[in-house]
């Protein structure tokens, strides 16, 4: 039977399942762990909650960047490269796991891990949620309990050795990353890889929004950054139109137009989204604003209005047939 190693941390037990290589890695703020993990309940069946291999992507944590589940940094710091270890963690360390898991699952599903969150600390967000959207995580949120983590550590990289995530960048790094991300997004659009392109545009917007938060709204520094944000948001919305995410387009274009109510391209994209979800009046109003603001787009607007009219007529015919069918079957 493998010897059980107790970490010098209250409420944690460690069991090495497969030894690693070399010395314990030397860590500094910004070092990055790359690892696979399984999360199990501490029950008779050892029920699996999450498995990063099944999700198809290893996990990454950057040292010193306030990862919500702080105990993971401690666990990984005790491991050598190539080591596989099992950790039992008491409920005092696992209370935030439901939120961490929710974010990881959303990423694996290609969704925004922060969607719907308010800008508050992690614990504040926990009380905002009525549901995580996952039954098993709702149970963990209601009743925090001990969990078992099985981890396999692949890599530990110094801060200079990897492409840093947006939130870990300095101001200069963020500014330098924006044109690169914009260009990568454009290249992906040409290849019709719209989901990947949208992710690049979104990352660039996040860089700029982070920088804007340190500026006074509507002053020169803020306006300069806003001029970079606007085309990226429009490109992102075009990708979402291609992907059929019409309500997301409505949300982002409306937000943009609240600040820039003379942006014809934003009205055009919002009109197309309204048309796609059968908001005929709103679509017509937005298309008319486009033609008024930018006469050079009049031909495109005319074409879109013609298509909208044809789609609405077809829908009215189909609806009439459906209602007649319901009425006749009701009479029978």
Short mmCIF file of C-alpha atoms in Angstrom, two decimals:
data_model
loop_
_atom_site.label_atom_id
_atom_site.label_comp_id
_atom_site.label_asym_id
_atom_site.label_seq_id
_atom_site.Cartn_x
_atom_site.Cartn_y
_atom_site.Cartn_z
CA UNK A 1 0.00 0.00 0.00
CA UNK A 2 1.35 3.45 -0.90
CA UNK A 3 2.51 5.59 1.97
CA UNK A 4 0.29 8.56 2.70
CA UNK A 5 2.15 11.88 2.91
CA UNK A 6 0.63 14.66 4.97
CA UNK A 7 1.30 18.14 3.61
CA UNK A 8 2.09 20.77 6.20
CA UNK A 9 -1.38 22.20 5.66
CA UNK A 10 -4.40 21.64 7.86
CA UNK A 11 -7.11 19.48 6.28
CA UNK A 12 -4.98 18.06 3.43
CA UNK A 13 -3.59 14.55 2.89
CA UNK A 14 -1.36 13.55 -0.03
CA UNK A 15 -0.72 10.12 -1.54
CA UNK A 16 1.85 9.76 -4.35
CA UNK A 17 0.54 7.37 -7.02
CA UNK A 18 3.45 7.76 -9.45
CA UNK A 19 6.78 9.40 -8.64
CA UNK A 20 7.98 12.40 -10.59
CA UNK A 21 11.41 13.45 -11.83
CA UNK A 22 14.05 15.80 -10.48
CA UNK A 23 13.73 18.34 -7.69
CA UNK A 24 10.65 20.30 -6.72
CA UNK A 25 10.27 23.15 -9.23
CA UNK A 26 11.47 26.60 -8.18
CA UNK A 27 8.42 28.85 -8.31
CA UNK A 28 7.98 32.61 -8.60
CA UNK A 29 5.00 34.89 -9.20
CA UNK A 30 3.91 34.30 -12.79
CA UNK A 31 5.16 30.69 -13.03
CA UNK A 32 2.63 28.50 -14.83
CA UNK A 33 1.54 24.97 -13.89
CA UNK A 34 0.11 22.74 -16.63
CA UNK A 35 -1.60 19.58 -15.36
CA UNK A 36 -4.48 17.14 -15.72
CA UNK A 37 -6.84 16.54 -12.82
CA UNK A 38 -9.76 14.46 -11.67
CA UNK A 39 -12.13 15.64 -8.96
CA UNK A 40 -13.90 12.94 -6.93
CA UNK A 41 -16.42 12.95 -4.13
CA UNK A 42 -15.24 11.41 -0.86
CA UNK A 43 -17.99 8.80 -0.96
CA UNK A 44 -18.05 5.00 -1.25
CA UNK A 45 -18.27 5.12 -5.06
CA UNK A 46 -15.62 7.89 -5.34
CA UNK A 47 -18.02 9.63 -7.74
CA UNK A 48 -16.20 11.55 -10.49
CA UNK A 49 -17.26 15.21 -10.67
CA UNK A 50 -14.80 16.49 -13.28
CA UNK A 51 -12.06 15.00 -15.44
CA UNK A 52 -9.88 17.32 -17.53
CA UNK A 53 -8.95 14.47 -19.89
CA UNK A 54 -12.61 13.95 -20.76
CA UNK A 55 -12.92 17.69 -21.36
CA UNK A 56 -10.00 17.33 -23.78
CA UNK A 57 -7.79 20.08 -22.36
CA UNK A 58 -5.24 20.27 -19.53
CA UNK A 59 -5.63 22.85 -16.79
CA UNK A 60 -3.31 25.84 -16.32
CA UNK A 61 -2.73 27.94 -13.19
CA UNK A 62 -0.44 30.95 -12.82
CA UNK A 63 1.26 31.33 -9.44
CA UNK A 64 0.30 34.43 -7.46
CA UNK A 65 -2.71 35.39 -9.61
CA UNK A 66 -5.42 34.71 -7.03
CA UNK A 67 -6.90 31.56 -8.53
CA UNK A 68 -10.27 31.06 -6.78
CA UNK A 69 -9.30 27.62 -5.44
CA UNK A 70 -6.14 28.66 -3.59
CA UNK A 71 -5.41 25.17 -2.27
CA UNK A 72 -4.58 23.93 -5.80
CA UNK A 73 -1.51 26.16 -5.92
CA UNK A 74 -0.37 24.59 -2.64
CA UNK A 75 -0.99 21.04 -3.87
CA UNK A 76 0.85 21.56 -7.16
CA UNK A 77 3.77 23.22 -5.38
CA UNK A 78 4.39 19.90 -3.60
CA UNK A 79 4.72 17.94 -6.88
CA UNK A 80 7.60 17.08 -9.20
CA UNK A 81 7.32 17.06 -12.99
CA UNK A 82 5.63 13.82 -14.14
CA UNK A 83 4.26 13.06 -10.68
CA UNK A 84 0.73 11.74 -10.18
CA UNK A 85 -0.69 12.35 -6.72
CA UNK A 86 -3.99 12.04 -4.89
CA UNK A 87 -4.99 14.75 -2.45
CA UNK A 88 -7.80 14.58 0.09
CA UNK A 89 -8.96 18.10 0.96
CA UNK A 90 -11.32 18.98 3.78
CA UNK A 91 -14.36 21.18 3.13
CA UNK A 92 -12.50 24.24 4.49
CA UNK A 93 -10.52 24.20 1.21
CA UNK A 94 -13.23 23.20 -1.29
CA UNK A 95 -16.02 25.75 -0.80
CA UNK A 96 -15.21 27.57 -4.06
CA UNK A 97 -14.93 24.42 -6.17
CA UNK A 98 -18.44 24.71 -7.66
CA UNK A 99 -17.63 28.14 -9.15
CA UNK A 100 -14.23 27.01 -10.45
CA UNK A 101 -15.76 23.91 -12.03
CA UNK A 102 -18.57 25.95 -13.59
CA UNK A 103 -16.03 28.19 -15.31
CA UNK A 104 -13.94 25.25 -16.56
CA UNK A 105 -17.00 23.46 -17.91
CA UNK A 106 -18.16 26.57 -19.74
CA UNK A 107 -14.73 26.96 -21.36
CA UNK A 108 -14.79 23.30 -22.45
CA UNK A 109 -18.24 23.94 -23.98
CA UNK A 110 -16.89 26.96 -25.88
CA UNK A 111 -18.80 29.46 -23.74
CA UNK A 112 -17.72 32.54 -21.81
CA UNK A 113 -16.75 31.41 -18.28
CA UNK A 114 -17.66 34.84 -16.85
CA UNK A 115 -21.02 35.18 -18.59
CA UNK A 116 -23.63 36.49 -16.19
CA UNK A 117 -21.22 37.23 -13.36
CA UNK A 118 -21.33 40.54 -11.57
CA UNK A 119 -18.05 42.36 -10.94
CA UNK A 120 -17.67 41.22 -7.37
CA UNK A 121 -15.36 38.93 -5.46
CA UNK A 122 -15.76 35.19 -5.89
CA UNK A 123 -17.64 34.74 -2.62
CA UNK A 124 -20.02 37.56 -3.56
CA UNK A 125 -20.68 35.85 -6.87
CA UNK A 126 -21.46 32.61 -5.08
CA UNK A 127 -24.35 34.28 -3.25
CA UNK A 128 -25.61 35.84 -6.49
CA UNK A 129 -26.16 32.47 -8.13
CA UNK A 130 -29.42 30.67 -7.70
CA UNK A 131 -27.95 27.91 -9.84
CA UNK A 132 -24.63 27.16 -11.51
CA UNK A 133 -26.50 25.53 -14.39
CA UNK A 134 -25.21 22.09 -13.34
CA UNK A 135 -27.12 19.96 -10.81
CA UNK A 136 -24.07 18.27 -9.28
CA UNK A 137 -22.34 21.64 -8.75
CA UNK A 138 -25.50 23.12 -7.21
CA UNK A 139 -25.34 20.30 -4.64
CA UNK A 140 -21.69 21.11 -3.85
CA UNK A 141 -22.56 24.79 -3.52
CA UNK A 142 -25.38 24.01 -1.06
CA UNK A 143 -23.36 21.52 1.00
CA UNK A 144 -19.56 22.08 0.87
CA UNK A 145 -17.80 18.77 1.50
CA UNK A 146 -14.36 17.14 1.37
CA UNK A 147 -13.14 16.39 -2.15
CA UNK A 148 -10.39 14.24 -3.65
CA UNK A 149 -8.16 15.68 -6.39
CA UNK A 150 -5.97 13.40 -8.50
CA UNK A 151 -3.37 15.51 -10.32
CA UNK A 152 -0.71 14.80 -12.91
CA UNK A 153 1.82 17.62 -13.31
CA UNK A 154 3.25 18.03 -16.83
CA UNK A 155 5.07 21.34 -16.87
CA UNK A 156 6.14 24.28 -14.77
CA UNK A 157 7.16 27.31 -16.86
CA UNK A 158 8.85 30.55 -15.84
CA UNK A 159 6.91 33.76 -16.65
CA UNK A 160 9.19 34.49 -19.62
CA UNK A 161 8.70 31.04 -21.18
CA UNK A 162 5.06 31.20 -22.28
CA UNK A 163 2.52 33.47 -23.95
CA UNK A 164 0.88 35.20 -21.02
CA UNK A 165 -2.89 35.28 -20.60
CA UNK A 166 -4.51 38.68 -21.05
CA UNK A 167 -5.21 39.28 -17.36
CA UNK A 168 -1.58 38.52 -16.46
CA UNK A 169 -0.13 41.12 -18.85
CA UNK A 170 1.30 44.55 -18.07
CA UNK A 171 -0.16 47.68 -19.69
CA UNK A 172 2.55 47.66 -22.39
CA UNK A 173 2.01 43.96 -23.11
CA UNK A 174 -1.75 44.49 -23.49
CA UNK A 175 -1.27 47.38 -25.94
CA UNK A 176 1.21 45.32 -27.96
CA UNK A 177 -1.12 42.29 -27.99
CA UNK A 178 -4.15 44.13 -29.43
CA UNK A 179 -2.99 44.57 -33.07
CA UNK A 180 -1.63 41.00 -33.07
CA UNK A 181 -4.97 39.60 -31.87
CA UNK A 182 -6.87 41.80 -34.36
CA UNK A 183 -4.74 40.47 -37.21
CA UNK A 184 -5.12 36.85 -36.06
CA UNK A 185 -8.90 37.34 -35.91
CA UNK A 186 -8.98 38.72 -39.45
CA UNK A 187 -6.93 35.78 -40.70
CA UNK A 188 -9.33 33.30 -39.07
CA UNK A 189 -12.35 35.09 -40.62
CA UNK A 190 -10.82 34.62 -44.08
CA UNK A 191 -10.66 30.90 -43.28
CA UNK A 192 -14.31 31.07 -42.09
CA UNK A 193 -13.26 29.94 -38.60
CA UNK A 194 -15.67 32.35 -36.97
CA UNK A 195 -15.72 30.97 -33.41
CA UNK A 196 -11.92 31.12 -33.19
CA UNK A 197 -11.87 34.59 -34.76
CA UNK A 198 -14.50 35.84 -32.27
CA UNK A 199 -12.30 34.60 -29.41
CA UNK A 200 -9.35 36.65 -30.73
CA UNK A 201 -11.44 39.81 -31.09
CA UNK A 202 -12.92 39.27 -27.63
CA UNK A 203 -9.47 38.86 -26.05
CA UNK A 204 -8.33 42.11 -27.70
CA UNK A 205 -11.43 43.93 -26.38
CA UNK A 206 -10.74 42.61 -22.87
CA UNK A 207 -7.17 43.98 -23.06
CA UNK A 208 -8.48 47.41 -24.02
CA UNK A 209 -11.35 47.43 -21.49
CA UNK A 210 -8.88 46.60 -18.71
CA UNK A 211 -6.77 49.58 -19.75
CA UNK A 212 -9.84 51.83 -20.11
CA UNK A 213 -10.86 51.06 -16.53
CA UNK A 214 -7.80 53.06 -15.40
CA UNK A 215 -8.77 56.12 -17.49
CA UNK A 216 -11.41 58.79 -16.86
CA UNK A 217 -14.42 58.17 -19.15
CA UNK A 218 -14.63 60.40 -22.22
CA UNK A 219 -11.22 61.97 -21.66
CA UNK A 220 -8.43 61.69 -24.27
CA UNK A 221 -6.86 58.44 -23.03
CA UNK A 222 -10.24 56.74 -22.70
CA UNK A 223 -11.42 57.95 -26.13
CA UNK A 224 -8.24 56.75 -27.81
CA UNK A 225 -8.77 53.25 -26.41
CA UNK A 226 -12.49 53.37 -27.30
CA UNK A 227 -11.58 54.07 -30.94
CA UNK A 228 -9.67 50.76 -30.91
CA UNK A 229 -12.48 48.88 -29.13
CA UNK A 230 -15.28 49.79 -31.57
CA UNK A 231 -14.02 48.00 -34.72
CA UNK A 232 -13.12 44.94 -32.66
CA UNK A 233 -16.65 44.75 -31.20
CA UNK A 234 -18.11 45.12 -34.70
CA UNK A 235 -15.87 42.32 -36.00
CA UNK A 236 -16.89 40.16 -33.04
CA UNK A 237 -20.57 40.82 -33.80
CA UNK A 238 -20.06 39.87 -37.45
CA UNK A 239 -18.64 36.53 -36.33
CA UNK A 240 -21.62 36.02 -34.01
CA UNK A 241 -24.01 36.76 -36.90
CA UNK A 242 -22.25 34.06 -38.92
CA UNK A 243 -22.56 31.67 -35.97
CA UNK A 244 -26.27 32.43 -35.49
CA UNK A 245 -25.78 34.01 -32.05
CA UNK A 246 -28.28 36.78 -32.78
CA UNK A 247 -29.18 37.76 -29.22
CA UNK A 248 -25.51 38.24 -28.38
CA UNK A 249 -25.26 40.57 -31.40
CA UNK A 250 -28.29 42.53 -30.16
CA UNK A 251 -26.69 42.90 -26.71
CA UNK A 252 -23.27 44.08 -27.93
CA UNK A 253 -24.49 46.40 -30.69
CA UNK A 254 -27.03 48.02 -28.37
CA UNK A 255 -24.31 48.61 -25.78
CA UNK A 256 -22.08 50.11 -28.48
CA UNK A 257 -24.85 52.37 -29.79
CA UNK A 258 -25.57 53.72 -26.31
CA UNK A 259 -22.11 55.33 -26.51
CA UNK A 260 -21.89 55.91 -30.27
CA UNK A 261 -25.38 56.50 -31.63
CA UNK A 262 -24.11 57.52 -35.06
CA UNK A 263 -22.36 54.24 -35.91
CA UNK A 264 -24.03 52.99 -39.10
CA UNK A 265 -22.21 49.63 -39.05
CA UNK A 266 -23.49 48.89 -35.55
CA UNK A 267 -27.07 49.71 -36.63
CA UNK A 268 -26.64 47.49 -39.71
CA UNK A 269 -25.47 44.48 -37.68
CA UNK A 270 -28.19 45.03 -35.08
CA UNK A 271 -30.80 45.27 -37.86
CA UNK A 272 -29.65 41.94 -39.31
CA UNK A 273 -29.89 40.34 -35.85
CA UNK A 274 -33.39 41.79 -35.33
CA UNK A 275 -34.43 40.45 -38.74
CA UNK A 276 -33.07 36.99 -37.91
CA UNK A 277 -35.22 36.75 -34.77
CA UNK A 278 -38.38 38.15 -36.47
CA UNK A 279 -38.28 41.62 -34.85
CA UNK A 280 -39.57 43.21 -38.05
CA UNK A 281 -40.33 46.73 -36.75
CA UNK A 282 -36.98 47.06 -34.96
CA UNK A 283 -35.11 45.73 -38.00
CA UNK A 284 -36.79 48.21 -40.36
CA UNK A 285 -36.08 51.12 -38.00
CA UNK A 286 -32.39 50.20 -37.75
CA UNK A 287 -32.01 49.69 -41.51
CA UNK A 288 -33.58 53.13 -42.10
CA UNK A 289 -31.11 54.70 -39.64
CA UNK A 290 -28.25 53.08 -41.58
CA UNK A 291 -29.41 54.61 -44.87
CA UNK A 292 -29.78 58.01 -43.18
CA UNK A 293 -26.36 57.93 -41.49
CA UNK A 294 -24.41 56.46 -44.42
CA UNK A 295 -25.96 56.94 -47.90
CA UNK A 296 -23.21 54.74 -49.37
CA UNK A 297 -24.92 51.76 -47.65
CA UNK A 298 -28.32 52.52 -49.19
CA UNK A 299 -28.06 49.73 -51.79
CA UNK A 300 -27.17 47.16 -49.11
CA UNK A 301 -30.07 48.38 -46.96
CA UNK A 302 -32.49 48.13 -49.88
CA UNK A 303 -31.42 44.53 -50.50
CA UNK A 304 -31.80 43.62 -46.82
CA UNK A 305 -35.26 45.23 -46.60
CA UNK A 306 -36.40 43.29 -49.68
CA UNK A 307 -35.18 40.02 -48.13
CA UNK A 308 -36.84 40.91 -44.82
CA UNK A 309 -40.16 41.57 -46.57
CA UNK A 310 -40.01 38.24 -48.41
CA UNK A 311 -39.15 36.34 -45.20
CA UNK A 312 -41.98 38.01 -43.26
CA UNK A 313 -44.53 37.28 -46.01
CA UNK A 314 -43.47 33.64 -46.08
CA UNK A 315 -43.71 33.44 -42.29
CA UNK A 316 -47.21 34.98 -42.29
CA UNK A 317 -48.39 32.40 -44.86
CA UNK A 318 -46.92 29.54 -42.82
CA UNK A 319 -48.42 30.89 -39.59
CA UNK A 320 -51.85 31.24 -41.21
CA UNK A 321 -51.74 27.63 -42.44
CA UNK A 322 -50.67 26.44 -39.00
CA UNK A 323 -53.47 28.30 -37.22
CA UNK A 324 -56.05 27.05 -39.75
CA UNK A 325 -54.84 23.51 -39.13
CA UNK A 326 -55.15 23.93 -35.39
CA UNK A 327 -58.64 25.41 -35.75
CA UNK A 328 -59.83 22.63 -38.05
CA UNK A 329 -58.42 19.89 -35.79
CA UNK A 330 -60.10 21.60 -32.82
CA UNK A 331 -63.44 21.57 -34.67
CA UNK A 332 -63.04 17.86 -35.35
#
